[in-house]
Short mmCIF file of C-alpha atoms and ligand atoms in Angstrom, two decimals:
data_model
loop_
_atom_site.label_atom_id
_atom_site.label_comp_id
_atom_site.label_asym_id
_atom_site.label_seq_id
_atom_site.Cartn_x
_atom_site.Cartn_y
_atom_site.Cartn_z
CA UNK A 184 0.00 0.03 -0.01
CA UNK A 185 1.37 3.34 -1.03
CA UNK A 186 -1.01 5.97 0.10
CA UNK A 187 -0.66 9.41 -1.19
CA UNK A 188 2.47 8.43 -3.26
CA UNK A 189 2.29 10.17 -6.67
CA UNK A 190 4.40 11.35 -9.55
CA UNK A 191 3.78 14.96 -10.61
CA UNK A 192 5.45 15.99 -13.93
CA UNK A 193 7.08 19.44 -14.00
CA UNK A 194 7.19 20.99 -17.47
CA UNK A 195 10.41 23.03 -17.85
CA UNK A 196 9.92 24.48 -21.34
CA UNK A 197 12.01 23.17 -24.38
CA UNK A 198 15.33 23.30 -26.02
CA UNK A 199 15.79 23.41 -29.85
CA UNK A 200 19.16 22.42 -31.37
CA UNK A 201 20.52 25.20 -33.84
CA UNK A 202 22.67 22.67 -35.61
CA UNK A 203 23.53 19.04 -36.22
CA UNK A 204 21.12 16.10 -37.18
CA UNK A 205 18.34 17.31 -34.87
CA UNK A 206 18.51 21.05 -35.83
CA UNK A 207 15.13 22.65 -35.50
CA UNK A 208 13.61 19.73 -33.52
CA UNK A 209 12.14 21.03 -30.42
CA UNK A 210 12.64 18.84 -27.40
CA UNK A 211 10.21 19.48 -24.41
CA UNK A 212 11.91 19.04 -21.08
CA UNK A 213 10.41 17.44 -17.91
CA UNK A 214 11.42 16.90 -14.39
CA UNK A 215 9.35 14.90 -11.97
CA UNK A 216 8.38 15.41 -8.31
CA UNK A 217 7.62 12.30 -6.39
CA UNK A 218 5.42 13.08 -3.40
CA UNK A 219 6.27 10.30 -0.94
CA UNK A 220 6.32 10.14 2.96
CA UNK A 221 10.10 9.56 2.72
CA UNK A 222 10.60 12.47 0.25
CA UNK A 223 9.55 14.53 -1.62
CA UNK A 224 12.13 13.47 -4.26
CA UNK A 225 12.93 15.14 -7.61
CA UNK A 226 13.90 13.28 -10.74
CA UNK A 227 16.08 15.37 -12.92
CA UNK A 228 15.99 19.15 -12.86
CA UNK A 229 16.13 20.45 -16.44
CA UNK A 230 18.61 22.75 -18.12
CA UNK A 231 20.48 25.55 -16.50
CA UNK A 232 20.90 29.00 -17.98
CA UNK A 233 23.55 31.53 -18.73
CA UNK A 234 26.02 29.28 -20.54
CA UNK A 235 27.41 30.61 -23.79
CA UNK A 236 28.34 27.23 -25.26
CA UNK A 237 24.83 25.88 -24.67
CA UNK A 238 23.17 29.18 -25.87
CA UNK A 239 25.24 28.78 -29.09
CA UNK A 240 24.20 25.27 -29.67
CA UNK A 241 20.54 25.47 -28.45
CA UNK A 242 17.70 27.83 -28.40
CA UNK A 243 16.12 27.74 -24.96
CA UNK A 244 12.60 28.49 -24.00
CA UNK A 245 13.04 27.69 -20.48
CA UNK A 246 10.81 27.48 -17.34
CA UNK A 247 12.95 27.82 -14.22
CA UNK A 248 12.77 24.70 -11.94
CA UNK A 249 12.04 26.89 -8.90
CA UNK A 250 9.04 28.28 -10.62
CA UNK A 251 7.69 24.97 -11.70
CA UNK A 252 8.30 23.60 -8.14
CA UNK A 253 6.61 26.61 -6.58
CA UNK A 254 3.42 25.80 -8.55
CA UNK A 255 3.34 22.45 -6.71
CA UNK A 256 3.84 24.09 -3.38
CA UNK A 257 7.54 22.94 -3.03
CA UNK A 258 10.84 24.76 -2.89
CA UNK A 259 14.33 23.28 -3.44
CA UNK A 260 15.09 23.34 0.26
CA UNK A 261 12.08 20.95 0.86
CA UNK A 262 13.37 18.29 -1.44
CA UNK A 263 14.83 15.30 0.37
CA UNK A 264 16.96 13.98 -2.53
CA UNK A 265 17.56 14.34 -6.22
CA UNK A 266 17.79 11.41 -8.57
CA UNK A 267 19.38 12.11 -11.96
CA UNK A 268 18.37 9.74 -14.70
CA UNK A 269 21.77 10.90 -16.40
CA UNK A 270 23.98 13.92 -16.46
CA UNK A 271 23.35 15.49 -19.88
CA UNK A 272 23.03 19.33 -19.54
CA UNK A 273 19.20 19.18 -19.88
CA UNK A 274 18.79 16.80 -17.00
CA UNK A 275 21.30 18.19 -14.30
CA UNK A 276 21.36 21.89 -15.17
CA UNK A 277 20.37 23.11 -11.86
CA UNK A 278 21.79 20.34 -9.67
CA UNK A 279 23.67 23.13 -7.84
CA UNK A 280 20.35 24.22 -6.30
CA UNK A 281 20.66 20.87 -4.30
CA UNK A 282 24.24 21.42 -2.92
CA UNK A 283 24.64 19.44 0.11
CA UNK A 284 22.73 16.59 -1.46
CA UNK A 285 22.23 13.69 -1.80
CA UNK A 286 22.06 13.50 -5.53
CA UNK A 287 21.59 9.75 -6.78
CA UNK A 288 23.30 8.81 -9.89
CA UNK A 289 24.70 5.52 -11.35
CA UNK A 290 28.57 5.19 -10.93
CA UNK A 291 28.85 4.52 -14.55
CA UNK A 292 27.20 7.89 -15.44
CA UNK A 293 29.22 9.75 -12.87
CA UNK A 294 32.30 8.43 -14.67
CA UNK A 295 31.10 9.14 -18.19
CA UNK A 296 30.08 12.72 -17.23
CA UNK A 297 33.75 13.60 -16.67
CA UNK A 298 34.55 13.26 -20.41
CA UNK A 299 35.07 16.35 -22.51
CA UNK A 300 31.79 17.92 -23.91
CA UNK A 301 29.57 15.21 -22.21
CA UNK A 302 27.81 17.89 -20.08
CA UNK A 303 28.33 21.41 -18.78
CA UNK A 304 31.21 20.78 -16.09
CA UNK A 305 30.03 23.55 -13.74
CA UNK A 306 26.32 22.36 -13.76
CA UNK A 307 27.57 18.77 -12.79
CA UNK A 308 30.33 19.80 -10.25
CA UNK A 309 29.96 22.64 -7.89
CA UNK A 310 30.77 23.48 -4.18
CA UNK A 311 29.11 20.90 -1.88
CA UNK A 312 27.97 18.64 -4.58
CA UNK A 313 27.21 15.37 -3.02
CA UNK A 314 26.78 12.46 -5.50
CA UNK A 315 25.64 9.08 -4.13
CA UNK A 316 27.01 6.67 -6.76
CA UNK A 317 24.75 3.70 -7.27
CA UNK A 318 25.78 0.40 -9.02
CA UNK A 319 22.65 -1.05 -10.60
CA UNK A 320 19.25 -1.47 -8.87
CA UNK A 321 18.99 0.48 -5.53
CA UNK A 322 16.15 1.47 -3.20
CA UNK A 323 15.88 5.23 -2.39
CA UNK A 324 12.99 4.92 -0.08
CA UNK A 325 10.34 2.38 0.52
CA UNK A 326 8.41 2.04 -2.70
CA UNK A 327 10.93 4.18 -4.61
CA UNK A 328 13.86 2.48 -6.43
CA UNK A 329 16.09 3.01 -9.45
CA UNK A 330 16.97 0.58 -12.26
CA UNK A 331 19.94 0.84 -14.44
CA UNK A 332 18.65 1.46 -18.14
CA UNK A 333 21.76 2.08 -20.17
CA UNK A 334 21.57 2.97 -23.90
CA UNK A 335 20.97 6.58 -24.22
CA UNK A 336 24.06 6.98 -22.03
CA UNK A 337 26.26 4.43 -20.22
CA UNK A 338 24.89 4.93 -16.90
CA UNK A 339 21.21 5.99 -17.53
CA UNK A 340 18.71 5.00 -14.77
CA UNK A 341 15.05 4.97 -14.68
CA UNK A 342 12.89 5.35 -11.37
CA UNK A 343 10.25 2.83 -10.23
CA UNK A 344 7.50 4.24 -8.01
CA UNK A 345 4.77 2.08 -6.20
CA UNK A 346 1.70 4.23 -6.22
CA UNK A 347 -1.93 3.60 -5.24
CA UNK A 348 -2.58 3.16 -8.93
CA UNK A 349 0.19 0.60 -9.26
CA UNK A 350 3.70 0.68 -10.58
CA UNK A 351 4.68 4.04 -12.14
CA UNK A 352 7.97 4.13 -14.19
CA UNK A 353 9.86 7.54 -14.77
CA UNK A 354 11.63 6.31 -17.78
CA UNK A 355 13.61 9.41 -18.23
CA UNK A 356 15.32 9.28 -21.50
CA UNK A 357 15.24 5.47 -21.71
CA UNK A 358 12.59 6.19 -24.44
CA UNK A 359 12.22 9.45 -26.20
CA UNK A 360 8.34 9.36 -26.53
CA UNK A 361 5.30 7.47 -25.30
CA UNK A 362 4.75 6.26 -28.84
CA UNK A 363 8.27 4.87 -28.92
CA UNK A 364 7.61 2.99 -25.63
CA UNK A 365 4.36 1.56 -27.15
CA UNK A 366 6.43 0.45 -30.12
CA UNK A 367 4.45 2.61 -32.51
CA UNK A 368 7.47 4.75 -33.69
CA UNK A 369 11.18 4.12 -33.82
CA UNK A 370 13.90 5.63 -31.60
CA UNK A 371 15.22 8.89 -33.07
CA UNK A 372 18.89 7.44 -32.82
CA UNK A 373 21.94 9.42 -31.74
CA UNK A 374 22.20 7.36 -28.56
CA UNK A 375 25.32 5.79 -27.00
CA UNK A 376 24.56 2.24 -27.58
CA UNK A 377 21.47 1.16 -29.56
CA UNK A 378 21.42 -2.38 -28.54
CA UNK A 379 21.65 -1.63 -24.89
CA UNK A 380 18.81 1.00 -25.45
CA UNK A 381 16.56 -1.70 -26.91
CA UNK A 382 17.42 -4.14 -24.08
CA UNK A 383 16.62 -1.46 -21.45
CA UNK A 384 13.27 -0.57 -23.03
CA UNK A 385 12.34 -4.33 -23.14
CA UNK A 386 13.25 -4.50 -19.39
CA UNK A 387 10.87 -1.49 -18.59
CA UNK A 388 8.16 -3.02 -20.66
CA UNK A 389 8.48 -6.31 -18.94
CA UNK A 390 7.82 -4.88 -15.59
CA UNK A 391 4.23 -4.14 -16.81
CA UNK A 392 3.84 -0.83 -15.30
CA UNK A 393 0.57 1.05 -15.02
CA UNK A 394 2.01 4.33 -16.10
CA UNK A 395 5.29 5.55 -17.78
CA UNK A 396 6.58 9.10 -17.76
CA UNK A 397 9.21 10.49 -20.21
CA UNK A 398 11.77 13.33 -20.04
CA UNK A 399 11.00 14.66 -23.49
CA UNK A 400 7.28 13.88 -23.97
CA UNK A 401 4.41 15.39 -22.20
CA UNK A 402 2.33 12.33 -23.08
CA UNK A 403 2.06 9.79 -20.20
CA UNK A 404 1.78 6.17 -21.34
CA UNK A 405 -0.98 4.36 -19.61
CA UNK A 406 -1.86 0.64 -19.75
ZN1 ZN B 790 20.41 12.85 -22.60
ZN1 ZN B 791 17.49 14.14 -22.49
#
């Protein structure tokens, strides 16, 4: 029984690449608040702002995390822990609002993020950044756990939440859209490892969730 536990999507605007294979293709960005007696927890935190390199590569139409959180009655100081699905700039951009942590991330992702141009270094590392590095499946609180779902990146993880309505999965970027999760459209490509991506997606489908949430699609998949 998971009374009152719920997943609340936070719409954080969108980014549009100015160049490359996805030029002009708008990507909506979402974070997720998990209301839970042991929490609340935040899954991803969107992109940051004021970085010349990112502004050169992307057009941003951004909703600040603090504003989106305020609309739910929460503030960063009230968040018990952050879970990053992965450390690309559009998922960890305001991690520094959560200095003092903890921020849960897979060890493989933490390692990958140190590579040149993987993410915005100062959005990833900052004073009092406390990353809890996980290896594979881990329980964050009763009824809230993470599962390693590599493919988009080497250390991507998805979040499983036991809610009153059954199992909810915050897939993150393990699938790009709900239609892709439902096998109605192909993955856009450009991921780290396509075979691992397909295996991770199969793993999530096999869990037979009631609902699935995606970082880059406002559509929630429902059984
Ligand atoms: Zn990514
Ligand atoms: Zn993403």
